[in-house]
Amino acid sequence: MRLPARREAPDVRYVAGSFAVGVFLPSVAGGITFPTLPRLEILLGLSPAVVGLIISTTGGVRLLSNAPVGTLLDRIGTRRPLLAGFLLVSVAPFGYALGMDAGAVSLDPAIVFMASRVVAGVGSALVLVGGYAMITAVTTPENRGQWLGYMLGAYGLGFPVGLVVGGVVADVYGVRAAFLLGGGVSLAAVPPLFLLLPDTSPEVDRDGGLRAIPALVRSDRRFAVLGTVNGILSFLSRAFLTSVVVFAARLGLELGGLGDIGVSGVILAVVTSFAAGSTLVAGRYSDALDDRVSLVLPALGVMTIGFVTVALVPTVVGIMTGGAVAATGGGATGPVLKAYLGDISPAEDVAKLGGAYDVFGDLGGVLGPVVALPAASAVGFDAVYVGCAGLGVVTAVLTANTLRSATVSPEPARTE
């Protein structure tokens, strides 16, 4: 049974609002643990290749899990998978803490960290796809962008907060304490969500399974274009966040006594904060528009200007300003595109299409670092960022030609 989705109904505010707060906490935990993971080579003597594999495992597992998770959600509803997802992402940091002492209990630390990252990948797929499906179920087109924006914005904002907290705790109390804190912070989200999450069960007794997803995506060109746009935007985000660290080092940037590592950390915090801020605002604003996709084109224009600024002004101020501008534009597109996907998805296939949409996004996120760094070495960072701007233009053309040319049929009122 689905909950009623009246805009003024308190259940929408409590359910979607509590989920936005709940997803903030695992994101903070991810930020707390992230600064330490690349240092496992130094801390545990692991090879760079193994450390890289450990870091990339969560994204790869989530990429493979999104579609099966979407199918599962359309089959059994969202409550149980969501709670399981929050528990899994909470377990992972405790696994990292165990990995620091793995040798003392005759375990291979690399395997412990890898297993923990696998758990985190499955858990994050359940949380993100399940959260999208649940919020889509309890909202209407008139308030869907608002609540998806709050969810995505809270998730994005938690990471830079965690970066600051994790760095301080690791320096003062040690790496193990930072991992344990991350697990505790994430676990704190579970009890309130256990009380507040509804059981948004499927409306129909139909499940096409994984094999139905490709045909479902092909059934409406907009689904494929939405996924492609999401993949390009994720590619651009990860390409910038990865390359800017190396770019700052190559330029030898300094700021207030900070070296290139400190400068890159400040840039990352600023960029992710601006992305989260625009995400929080854009979804709600799009709800008031007759055509919410009309907001995407100016946002992409802003993003493109940001990348060009980074390419043309390779200074601390130029990179930070350009990165913040690009992040503002890119962040504003997230809730709008997801709300639009919810508007046009058949009720019985919301989670499957949400999972397919996230597959494109995670694929772009995986390819971003793989392509950006070798390309920067070959043609230069300025050329890479100009190329990013060009991809922004391609994304705008796809949006204008397909998404803006289509209309969304009004959604019938949902009843209990």
Coordinates of C-alpha atoms in Angstrom, one line a residue:
M1 CA 0.0 0.0 0.0
R2 CA 1.3 3.4 -1.0
L3 CA 1.0 6.4 1.3
P4 CA -1.1 9.3 0.1
A5 CA 1.1 11.9 -1.6
R6 CA -0.7 15.2 -0.8
R7 CA 1.7 18.1 -0.8
E8 CA 0.3 19.4 2.5
A9 CA 0.2 16.0 4.2
P10 CA 2.5 15.8 7.2
D11 CA 3.5 12.2 6.3
V12 CA 5.4 13.4 3.2
R13 CA 7.3 16.0 5.3
Y14 CA 8.1 13.5 8.0
V15 CA 9.0 10.6 5.8
A16 CA 10.9 12.4 3.0
G17 CA 12.4 14.9 5.5
S18 CA 13.6 12.2 7.9
F19 CA 15.1 10.3 5.0
A20 CA 17.0 13.4 3.9
V21 CA 18.4 13.7 7.4
G22 CA 19.1 10.0 7.5
V23 CA 21.1 9.9 4.3
F24 CA 23.2 12.9 5.5
L25 CA 24.7 10.7 8.2
P26 CA 26.2 7.9 6.1
S27 CA 27.5 10.6 3.8
V28 CA 29.2 12.3 6.7
A29 CA 30.6 8.8 7.6
G30 CA 31.9 8.4 4.1
G31 CA 33.7 11.8 4.3
I32 CA 35.2 10.8 7.7
T33 CA 36.7 7.6 6.3
F34 CA 37.7 8.8 2.9
P35 CA 40.9 10.8 3.7
T36 CA 42.5 7.7 5.3
L37 CA 41.8 5.2 2.6
P38 CA 44.4 6.5 0.1
R39 CA 47.0 6.3 2.9
L40 CA 46.7 2.6 3.4
E41 CA 49.9 2.2 1.3
I42 CA 51.7 4.0 4.1
L43 CA 49.7 2.7 7.1
L44 CA 49.6 -1.0 6.2
G45 CA 52.2 -1.4 3.5
L46 CA 49.8 -2.3 0.8
S47 CA 50.8 -1.8 -2.8
P48 CA 49.4 1.3 -4.7
A49 CA 47.5 -1.1 -7.1
V50 CA 45.8 -2.8 -4.2
V51 CA 44.9 0.5 -2.6
G52 CA 43.5 1.8 -5.8
L53 CA 41.4 -1.4 -6.2
I54 CA 40.1 -1.0 -2.6
I55 CA 39.0 2.6 -3.2
S56 CA 37.3 1.7 -6.5
T57 CA 35.5 -1.4 -5.2
T58 CA 32.5 0.5 -3.8
G59 CA 31.8 2.3 -7.0
G60 CA 32.2 -0.8 -9.1
V61 CA 29.9 -2.9 -6.8
R62 CA 27.3 -0.2 -6.8
L63 CA 27.4 0.0 -10.6
L64 CA 26.7 -3.8 -10.8
S65 CA 24.1 -3.6 -8.0
N66 CA 21.9 -0.7 -9.2
A67 CA 19.8 -2.7 -11.7
P68 CA 19.2 -5.8 -9.5
V69 CA 18.3 -3.5 -6.6
G70 CA 15.8 -1.6 -8.7
T71 CA 14.2 -4.9 -9.7
L72 CA 14.1 -6.1 -6.1
L73 CA 12.5 -2.8 -4.9
D74 CA 9.7 -3.0 -7.5
R75 CA 9.1 -6.6 -6.3
I76 CA 9.0 -6.3 -2.5
G77 CA 8.7 -2.5 -1.8
T78 CA 11.3 -0.2 -0.3
R79 CA 11.2 -0.4 3.5
R80 CA 13.1 -3.6 4.1
P81 CA 15.8 -3.0 1.4
L82 CA 16.3 0.6 2.7
L83 CA 16.8 -0.5 6.3
A84 CA 19.2 -3.3 5.1
G85 CA 21.1 -0.7 3.0
F86 CA 21.6 1.6 6.0
L87 CA 22.8 -1.2 8.1
L88 CA 25.3 -2.4 5.4
V89 CA 26.8 1.1 4.9
S90 CA 27.1 1.4 8.7
V91 CA 28.9 -1.9 9.0
A92 CA 31.6 -1.0 6.5
P93 CA 33.5 1.5 8.6
F94 CA 33.7 -1.0 11.5
G95 CA 35.2 -3.4 8.9
Y96 CA 37.8 -0.7 8.1
A97 CA 38.7 -0.5 11.8
L98 CA 39.0 -4.3 11.9
G99 CA 41.3 -4.1 8.9
M100 CA 43.7 -1.9 10.8
D101 CA 44.2 -4.8 13.2
A102 CA 43.7 -7.7 10.7
G103 CA 47.3 -8.9 11.1
A104 CA 46.8 -9.5 14.8
V105 CA 44.0 -11.9 14.2
S106 CA 45.6 -13.7 11.2
L107 CA 43.5 -11.9 8.5
D108 CA 44.7 -10.3 5.3
P109 CA 44.0 -6.5 5.8
A110 CA 43.6 -6.1 2.0
I111 CA 40.8 -8.7 2.0
V112 CA 39.1 -7.2 5.0
F113 CA 39.1 -3.7 3.4
M114 CA 38.0 -5.1 0.1
A115 CA 35.1 -7.0 1.7
S116 CA 34.1 -3.9 3.7
R117 CA 34.0 -1.9 0.5
V118 CA 31.9 -4.5 -1.2
V119 CA 29.4 -4.3 1.7
A120 CA 29.4 -0.5 1.3
G121 CA 28.8 -0.7 -2.4
V122 CA 25.7 -3.0 -2.0
G123 CA 24.4 -0.8 0.9
S124 CA 24.8 2.5 -1.0
A125 CA 22.9 1.0 -4.0
L126 CA 20.1 0.0 -1.7
V127 CA 20.0 3.4 0.0
L128 CA 20.2 5.6 -3.1
V129 CA 18.0 3.7 -5.5
G130 CA 15.6 2.9 -2.6
G131 CA 15.5 6.5 -1.4
Y132 CA 14.6 7.7 -4.9
A133 CA 11.9 5.1 -5.3
M134 CA 10.4 5.8 -1.8
I135 CA 10.4 9.6 -2.2
T136 CA 8.9 9.3 -5.7
A137 CA 6.2 7.1 -4.2
V138 CA 5.1 9.5 -1.5
T139 CA 5.4 12.7 -3.6
T140 CA 3.7 14.2 -6.7
P141 CA 5.1 16.3 -9.5
E142 CA 4.2 19.4 -7.5
N143 CA 6.7 18.6 -4.7
R144 CA 8.9 15.8 -6.0
G145 CA 11.8 18.0 -7.0
Q146 CA 11.8 19.6 -3.6
W147 CA 12.2 16.4 -1.7
L148 CA 14.6 14.7 -4.1
G149 CA 16.6 17.9 -4.0
Y150 CA 16.7 17.7 -0.2
M151 CA 17.8 14.0 -0.3
L152 CA 20.5 14.5 -2.9
G153 CA 21.6 17.8 -1.3
A154 CA 21.9 16.3 2.1
Y155 CA 23.9 13.4 0.7
G156 CA 26.2 15.8 -1.1
L157 CA 26.6 18.1 1.9
G158 CA 27.5 15.3 4.3
F159 CA 30.7 14.4 2.5
P160 CA 32.6 17.7 2.9
V161 CA 31.4 17.9 6.5
G162 CA 32.9 14.4 7.1
L163 CA 36.1 15.4 5.4
V164 CA 36.7 18.0 8.0
V165 CA 35.7 15.9 10.9
G166 CA 37.6 12.9 9.7
G167 CA 40.8 14.8 9.2
V168 CA 40.7 16.3 12.7
V169 CA 39.8 13.0 14.4
A170 CA 42.4 11.0 12.5
D171 CA 45.1 13.5 13.4
V172 CA 44.1 13.8 17.1
Y173 CA 42.9 10.3 18.0
G174 CA 44.2 8.1 15.2
V175 CA 42.9 6.4 12.1
R176 CA 41.1 3.6 14.0
A177 CA 39.1 6.1 16.0
A178 CA 38.1 7.9 12.8
F179 CA 36.8 4.6 11.3
L180 CA 34.8 3.8 14.5
L181 CA 33.3 7.3 14.5
G182 CA 32.3 6.9 10.9
G183 CA 30.5 3.6 11.7
G184 CA 28.8 5.2 14.7
V185 CA 27.6 8.2 12.9
S186 CA 26.1 6.2 10.1
L187 CA 24.5 3.7 12.5
A188 CA 22.7 6.6 14.2
A189 CA 20.4 7.0 11.2
V190 CA 18.9 3.5 11.5
P191 CA 16.6 3.8 14.6
P192 CA 14.6 6.9 13.5
L193 CA 14.3 5.5 10.0
F194 CA 13.1 2.2 11.4
L195 CA 10.2 4.1 13.0
L196 CA 9.4 6.5 10.1
L197 CA 10.0 4.7 6.8
P198 CA 6.8 3.5 5.2
D199 CA 6.3 0.3 3.3
T200 CA 5.8 1.6 -0.3
S201 CA 4.7 -1.8 -1.7
P202 CA 4.4 -2.3 -5.4
E203 CA 1.1 -1.2 -6.9
V204 CA 0.8 -4.1 -9.3
D205 CA 1.7 -7.8 -9.1
R206 CA 4.2 -7.7 -12.0
D207 CA 7.9 -8.1 -12.1
G208 CA 9.7 -8.3 -15.4
G209 CA 13.1 -8.9 -13.8
L210 CA 16.4 -7.8 -15.0
R211 CA 15.9 -8.9 -18.5
A212 CA 13.0 -6.4 -18.8
I213 CA 15.1 -3.4 -18.1
P214 CA 16.8 -2.9 -21.5
A215 CA 13.4 -3.0 -23.3
L216 CA 12.0 -0.7 -20.6
V217 CA 14.7 1.9 -21.2
R218 CA 14.2 1.6 -25.0
S219 CA 10.4 2.0 -24.7
D220 CA 10.8 5.8 -24.3
R221 CA 13.8 7.7 -25.8
R222 CA 13.7 10.0 -22.8
F223 CA 14.8 7.2 -20.4
A224 CA 18.0 6.6 -22.5
V225 CA 18.7 10.3 -22.8
L226 CA 18.2 10.9 -19.1
G227 CA 20.7 8.1 -18.3
T228 CA 23.2 9.4 -20.8
V229 CA 23.0 12.9 -19.5
N230 CA 23.4 11.6 -15.9
G231 CA 26.4 9.5 -17.0
I232 CA 28.1 12.5 -18.6
L233 CA 27.5 14.7 -15.6
S234 CA 28.9 12.1 -13.2
F235 CA 31.9 11.7 -15.6
L236 CA 32.6 15.4 -15.4
S237 CA 32.2 15.6 -11.7
R238 CA 34.6 12.7 -10.9
A239 CA 37.0 13.8 -13.7
F240 CA 37.3 17.3 -12.1
L241 CA 37.5 16.1 -8.4
T242 CA 40.2 13.6 -9.3
S243 CA 42.3 15.7 -11.6
V244 CA 42.2 18.9 -9.6
V245 CA 44.3 17.3 -6.8
V246 CA 47.1 16.5 -9.3
F247 CA 46.6 19.9 -11.1
A248 CA 47.2 21.7 -7.8
A249 CA 50.4 19.6 -7.2
R250 CA 51.7 20.3 -10.7
L251 CA 51.2 24.1 -10.2
G252 CA 52.7 24.0 -6.7
L253 CA 49.7 26.1 -5.4
E254 CA 49.8 27.5 -1.9
L255 CA 47.3 29.2 0.2
G256 CA 47.8 30.7 3.7
G257 CA 50.7 28.4 4.5
L258 CA 49.0 25.4 3.1
G259 CA 50.8 23.3 0.5
D260 CA 49.3 21.7 -2.6
I261 CA 47.7 18.9 -0.6
G262 CA 46.0 21.4 1.7
V263 CA 45.0 23.6 -1.2
S264 CA 43.4 20.7 -3.0
G265 CA 41.5 19.7 0.1
V266 CA 40.1 23.2 0.4
I267 CA 39.1 23.2 -3.2
L268 CA 37.4 19.8 -2.9
A269 CA 35.5 21.0 0.2
V270 CA 34.4 24.3 -1.6
V271 CA 33.4 22.5 -4.8
T272 CA 31.3 19.8 -3.1
S273 CA 29.7 22.3 -0.8
F274 CA 28.5 24.5 -3.7
A275 CA 27.2 21.4 -5.5
A276 CA 25.2 20.4 -2.5
G277 CA 23.9 23.9 -2.0
S278 CA 22.5 24.2 -5.5
T279 CA 21.1 20.7 -5.3
L280 CA 19.1 21.7 -2.2
V281 CA 17.6 24.7 -4.0
A282 CA 17.1 23.6 -7.6
G283 CA 14.7 20.7 -7.0
R284 CA 12.2 22.9 -5.1
Y285 CA 12.4 25.7 -7.7
S286 CA 11.7 23.2 -10.5
D287 CA 8.4 22.2 -8.9
A288 CA 7.0 25.7 -9.6
L289 CA 7.8 25.5 -13.3
D290 CA 5.5 24.2 -16.0
D291 CA 8.5 22.5 -17.6
R292 CA 11.1 21.6 -15.0
V293 CA 13.6 20.6 -17.6
S294 CA 13.9 24.3 -18.6
L295 CA 16.0 24.8 -15.5
V296 CA 18.6 22.3 -16.8
L297 CA 19.8 24.3 -19.8
P298 CA 20.9 27.4 -17.9
A299 CA 22.4 25.2 -15.2
L300 CA 24.5 23.4 -17.8
G301 CA 25.5 26.8 -19.2
V302 CA 26.8 27.8 -15.8
M303 CA 28.7 24.5 -15.4
T304 CA 30.3 25.1 -18.8
I305 CA 31.5 28.6 -17.8
G306 CA 33.0 27.1 -14.7
F307 CA 35.1 24.6 -16.6
V308 CA 36.3 27.3 -19.0
T309 CA 37.3 29.5 -16.0
V310 CA 39.4 26.7 -14.5
A311 CA 41.2 26.2 -17.8
L312 CA 41.9 29.9 -18.4
V313 CA 42.8 30.9 -14.9
P314 CA 45.1 28.3 -13.3
T315 CA 45.5 30.0 -10.0
V316 CA 44.1 29.1 -6.5
V317 CA 41.4 31.8 -6.9
G318 CA 40.6 30.8 -10.6
I319 CA 40.4 27.1 -9.9
M320 CA 38.4 27.5 -6.7
T321 CA 36.0 30.0 -8.4
G322 CA 35.6 28.0 -11.6
G323 CA 35.2 24.8 -9.7
A324 CA 32.5 26.3 -7.5
V325 CA 30.7 27.7 -10.5
A326 CA 30.9 24.4 -12.4
A327 CA 29.7 22.5 -9.3
T328 CA 26.8 25.0 -8.8
G329 CA 25.6 24.3 -12.3
G330 CA 26.1 20.6 -12.2
G331 CA 24.6 20.2 -8.8
A332 CA 21.4 22.0 -9.9
T333 CA 20.7 19.4 -12.6
G334 CA 20.6 16.4 -10.3
P335 CA 17.3 16.7 -8.5
V336 CA 15.6 18.2 -11.6
L337 CA 16.5 15.2 -13.8
K338 CA 15.6 12.7 -11.1
A339 CA 12.3 14.4 -10.5
Y340 CA 11.6 14.4 -14.2
L341 CA 12.4 10.7 -14.4
G342 CA 9.9 10.1 -11.6
D343 CA 7.3 12.2 -13.4
I344 CA 7.5 10.1 -16.6
S345 CA 8.1 6.6 -15.1
P346 CA 5.3 4.1 -14.9
A347 CA 4.4 3.5 -11.2
E348 CA 5.3 -0.2 -11.4
D349 CA 8.7 0.5 -12.9
V350 CA 9.9 3.5 -10.8
A351 CA 12.7 1.6 -9.0
K352 CA 13.9 -0.4 -12.1
L353 CA 14.2 2.8 -14.1
G354 CA 15.9 4.6 -11.1
G355 CA 18.4 1.7 -10.9
A356 CA 19.1 1.9 -14.6
Y357 CA 19.5 5.7 -14.3
D358 CA 22.1 5.2 -11.6
V359 CA 23.9 2.6 -13.6
F360 CA 24.7 5.3 -16.2
G361 CA 25.8 7.6 -13.4
D362 CA 28.1 5.2 -11.7
L363 CA 29.6 4.2 -15.1
G364 CA 30.4 7.8 -15.8
G365 CA 31.8 8.1 -12.3
V366 CA 34.1 5.1 -12.8
L367 CA 35.3 6.3 -16.2
G368 CA 35.9 9.9 -15.1
P369 CA 39.2 9.3 -13.2
V370 CA 40.3 6.6 -15.6
V371 CA 40.1 9.0 -18.6
A372 CA 40.9 12.4 -17.0
L373 CA 44.4 11.7 -15.6
P374 CA 45.9 10.0 -18.7
A375 CA 44.3 12.7 -20.9
A376 CA 45.8 15.4 -18.7
S377 CA 49.2 13.8 -19.0
A378 CA 48.9 13.6 -22.8
V379 CA 47.3 17.0 -23.7
G380 CA 47.5 19.1 -20.5
F381 CA 45.0 20.0 -17.8
D382 CA 43.7 23.1 -19.6
A383 CA 42.8 21.1 -22.6
V384 CA 41.0 18.5 -20.4
Y385 CA 38.9 21.2 -18.7
V386 CA 38.0 22.8 -22.1
G387 CA 37.0 19.3 -23.2
C388 CA 34.8 19.1 -20.1
A389 CA 33.1 22.3 -21.1
G390 CA 32.5 20.8 -24.6
L391 CA 30.8 17.8 -23.0
G392 CA 28.6 20.2 -21.1
V393 CA 27.5 21.7 -24.5
V394 CA 26.8 18.1 -25.8
T395 CA 24.7 17.5 -22.7
A396 CA 22.7 20.7 -23.3
V397 CA 22.0 19.7 -26.9
L398 CA 20.8 16.3 -25.8
T399 CA 18.5 17.9 -23.2
A400 CA 17.1 20.5 -25.6
N401 CA 16.5 18.1 -28.4
T402 CA 14.8 15.3 -26.5
L403 CA 13.7 16.2 -23.0
R404 CA 12.4 19.7 -23.6
S405 CA 10.6 18.6 -26.8
A406 CA 8.5 16.2 -24.8
T407 CA 5.7 16.9 -22.4
V408 CA 4.8 15.1 -19.2
S409 CA 1.2 13.9 -18.7
P410 CA -0.3 15.0 -15.4
E411 CA 0.0 12.3 -12.7
P412 CA -3.3 11.1 -11.3
A413 CA -3.8 11.6 -7.6
R414 CA -2.7 8.7 -5.5
T415 CA -5.1 7.2 -2.9
E416 CA -4.6 4.7 -0.2

